[in-house]
Amino acid sequence: MRFDIMTLFPEMVMNGLETSIIGRAVKNKILEIEAWNIRDYAFNKHSSVDDYPYGGGAGMLMQAEPVYLAYEAVRKKIAERKPAEAETEEPAEAEQLEEKPVIGSEEEPVKEKKLRVVYLSPQGDVFSQGMAEELANEEDLVLL
């Protein structure tokens, strides 16, 4: 299972994960974790991602564009990794014997599996055992 974490504080996230049970799982190659710095996808000279609420008012928002560009970078890296993994995996014996018919003269386009993205927010649902079991079925999980 692989986790890609999009955050403004990647060093803090990774330092916290390296010293826990999750850190041992990463060392034992049970999990893969990568933290992505959303600021790397900002276009201003200070790498600022803050924005003001539409119509004014108190508080700050995060700009959508850097978050979207960070997500696209994560998605692209996962898509590039998938073909390499498929080439290294050996098919089961039954699959080796089975021939797949060619439909027409062109290959059918391979549909890319939609990534599961979890937006972490205090206003969201409380994380539960049921959610953990559901998310454990994912091969790749993106946390924002």
CSV table of C-alpha atoms in Angstrom, one decimal:
chain,number,residue,atom,x,y,z
A,1,MET,CA,0.0,0.0,0.0
A,2,ARG,CA,1.2,3.5,-0.9
A,3,PHE,CA,0.3,6.8,0.8
A,4,ASP,CA,1.0,10.1,-0.9
A,5,ILE,CA,0.4,13.0,1.5
A,6,MET,CA,-0.1,16.5,0.1
A,7,THR,CA,0.8,19.0,2.8
A,8,LEU,CA,2.3,22.4,3.6
A,9,PHE,CA,4.7,20.7,6.1
A,10,PRO,CA,6.2,17.6,4.6
A,11,GLU,CA,9.2,17.4,6.9
A,12,MET,CA,7.0,17.5,10.0
A,13,VAL,CA,4.7,14.8,8.6
A,14,MET,CA,7.6,12.5,7.6
A,15,ASN,CA,9.4,13.0,10.9
A,16,GLY,CA,6.3,12.0,12.9
A,17,LEU,CA,5.7,8.9,10.8
A,18,GLU,CA,9.3,7.7,10.9
A,19,THR,CA,9.3,7.3,14.7
A,20,SER,CA,6.2,5.3,15.0
A,21,ILE,CA,4.8,1.8,14.1
A,22,ILE,CA,4.3,3.3,10.6
A,23,GLY,CA,8.0,3.9,10.4
A,24,ARG,CA,8.7,0.2,11.1
A,25,ALA,CA,6.2,-0.8,8.4
A,26,VAL,CA,8.0,1.5,5.9
A,27,LYS,CA,11.4,0.0,6.9
A,28,ASN,CA,9.9,-3.5,6.4
A,29,LYS,CA,8.5,-2.4,3.0
A,30,ILE,CA,4.9,-3.0,4.0
A,31,LEU,CA,4.0,0.6,3.3
A,32,GLU,CA,5.4,3.3,1.1
A,33,ILE,CA,4.9,6.9,2.1
A,34,GLU,CA,5.8,10.1,0.3
A,35,ALA,CA,5.0,13.7,1.4
A,36,TRP,CA,4.4,16.3,-1.3
A,37,ASN,CA,5.0,20.0,-0.5
A,38,ILE,CA,2.1,21.9,-2.0
A,39,ARG,CA,4.2,25.1,-1.9
A,40,ASP,CA,6.4,23.6,-4.6
A,41,TYR,CA,3.5,24.1,-7.0
A,42,ALA,CA,2.8,27.8,-6.2
A,43,PHE,CA,3.7,30.4,-8.8
A,44,ASN,CA,4.6,33.4,-6.7
A,45,LYS,CA,8.1,34.3,-5.5
A,46,HIS,CA,7.3,33.5,-1.9
A,47,SER,CA,5.7,30.1,-2.7
A,48,SER,CA,2.6,31.4,-0.9
A,49,VAL,CA,-0.5,29.2,-1.2
A,50,ASP,CA,-2.8,31.4,1.0
A,51,ASP,CA,-5.8,33.2,-0.5
A,52,TYR,CA,-8.6,35.3,0.9
A,53,PRO,CA,-12.3,34.1,1.1
A,54,TYR,CA,-14.4,35.2,-1.8
A,55,GLY,CA,-16.4,38.3,-0.8
A,56,GLY,CA,-14.0,39.2,2.1
A,57,GLY,CA,-14.4,38.1,5.7
A,58,ALA,CA,-12.2,36.6,8.3
A,59,GLY,CA,-9.9,33.7,7.7
A,60,MET,CA,-7.6,32.4,5.0
A,61,LEU,CA,-8.1,29.8,2.3
A,62,MET,CA,-5.7,27.7,0.3
A,63,GLN,CA,-5.4,28.5,-3.4
A,64,ALA,CA,-6.9,25.8,-5.6
A,65,GLU,CA,-4.2,25.8,-8.3
A,66,PRO,CA,-1.2,24.7,-6.2
A,67,VAL,CA,-3.3,21.9,-4.7
A,68,TYR,CA,-4.5,20.8,-8.1
A,69,LEU,CA,-1.0,20.9,-9.6
A,70,ALA,CA,0.3,18.8,-6.6
A,71,TYR,CA,-2.4,16.3,-7.2
A,72,GLU,CA,-1.6,16.1,-10.9
A,73,ALA,CA,2.1,15.4,-10.0
A,74,VAL,CA,1.0,12.6,-7.6
A,75,ARG,CA,-1.3,11.1,-10.2
A,76,LYS,CA,1.3,11.2,-12.9
A,77,LYS,CA,3.9,9.5,-10.7
A,78,ILE,CA,1.5,6.8,-9.8
A,79,ALA,CA,0.6,6.2,-13.4
A,80,GLU,CA,4.3,6.0,-14.4
A,81,ARG,CA,5.0,3.5,-11.6
A,82,LYS,CA,2.1,1.2,-12.5
A,83,PRO,CA,3.5,-0.1,-15.9
A,84,ALA,CA,6.9,-0.7,-14.3
A,85,GLU,CA,5.3,-2.7,-11.6
A,86,ALA,CA,3.2,-4.7,-14.1
A,87,GLU,CA,6.4,-5.6,-16.0
A,88,THR,CA,8.2,-6.9,-13.0
A,89,GLU,CA,5.3,-9.0,-11.6
A,90,GLU,CA,5.2,-12.6,-13.0
A,91,PRO,CA,1.7,-13.7,-14.0
A,92,ALA,CA,0.2,-16.8,-12.3
A,93,GLU,CA,0.8,-20.1,-14.1
A,94,ALA,CA,-2.9,-20.2,-15.3
A,95,GLU,CA,-2.5,-16.7,-16.7
A,96,GLN,CA,0.6,-17.6,-18.6
A,97,LEU,CA,-1.3,-20.2,-20.6
A,98,GLU,CA,-4.2,-18.0,-21.4
A,99,GLU,CA,-4.1,-16.0,-24.6
A,100,LYS,CA,-5.9,-12.7,-24.8
A,101,PRO,CA,-7.7,-12.0,-28.1
A,102,VAL,CA,-6.9,-8.9,-30.0
A,103,ILE,CA,-9.9,-6.8,-30.8
A,104,GLY,CA,-9.6,-5.1,-34.2
A,105,SER,CA,-6.2,-3.7,-35.3
A,106,GLU,CA,-5.9,-1.2,-32.5
A,107,GLU,CA,-5.4,-1.8,-28.8
A,108,GLU,CA,-8.3,-0.8,-26.6
A,109,PRO,CA,-7.3,2.1,-24.3
A,110,VAL,CA,-6.5,1.1,-20.7
A,111,LYS,CA,-8.7,2.9,-18.3
A,112,GLU,CA,-6.8,4.5,-15.5
A,113,LYS,CA,-8.2,3.7,-12.0
A,114,LYS,CA,-9.4,6.8,-10.3
A,115,LEU,CA,-7.3,7.6,-7.2
A,116,ARG,CA,-8.9,7.7,-3.8
A,117,VAL,CA,-8.3,11.1,-2.2
A,118,VAL,CA,-9.1,11.7,1.4
A,119,TYR,CA,-9.5,15.3,2.4
A,120,LEU,CA,-8.6,15.6,6.1
A,121,SER,CA,-10.7,18.2,7.9
A,122,PRO,CA,-12.0,18.9,11.4
A,123,GLN,CA,-15.5,19.2,9.8
A,124,GLY,CA,-15.3,15.7,8.3
A,125,ASP,CA,-16.5,12.4,9.7
A,126,VAL,CA,-14.6,10.9,12.6
A,127,PHE,CA,-12.1,8.3,11.5
A,128,SER,CA,-13.4,4.8,12.4
A,129,GLN,CA,-12.5,1.2,12.2
A,130,GLY,CA,-15.0,0.8,9.3
A,131,MET,CA,-13.3,3.6,7.4
A,132,ALA,CA,-9.9,2.0,8.1
A,133,GLU,CA,-11.1,-1.3,6.7
A,134,GLU,CA,-12.5,0.3,3.6
A,135,LEU,CA,-9.4,2.4,2.9
A,136,ALA,CA,-7.1,-0.6,3.5
A,137,ASN,CA,-8.5,-2.1,0.2
A,138,GLU,CA,-6.9,0.7,-1.8
A,139,GLU,CA,-3.5,0.2,-3.4
A,140,ASP,CA,-2.8,3.9,-3.5
A,141,LEU,CA,-4.2,6.5,-1.2
A,142,VAL,CA,-3.8,10.3,-1.5
A,143,LEU,CA,-4.2,12.3,1.7
A,144,LEU,CA,-4.8,16.1,1.6
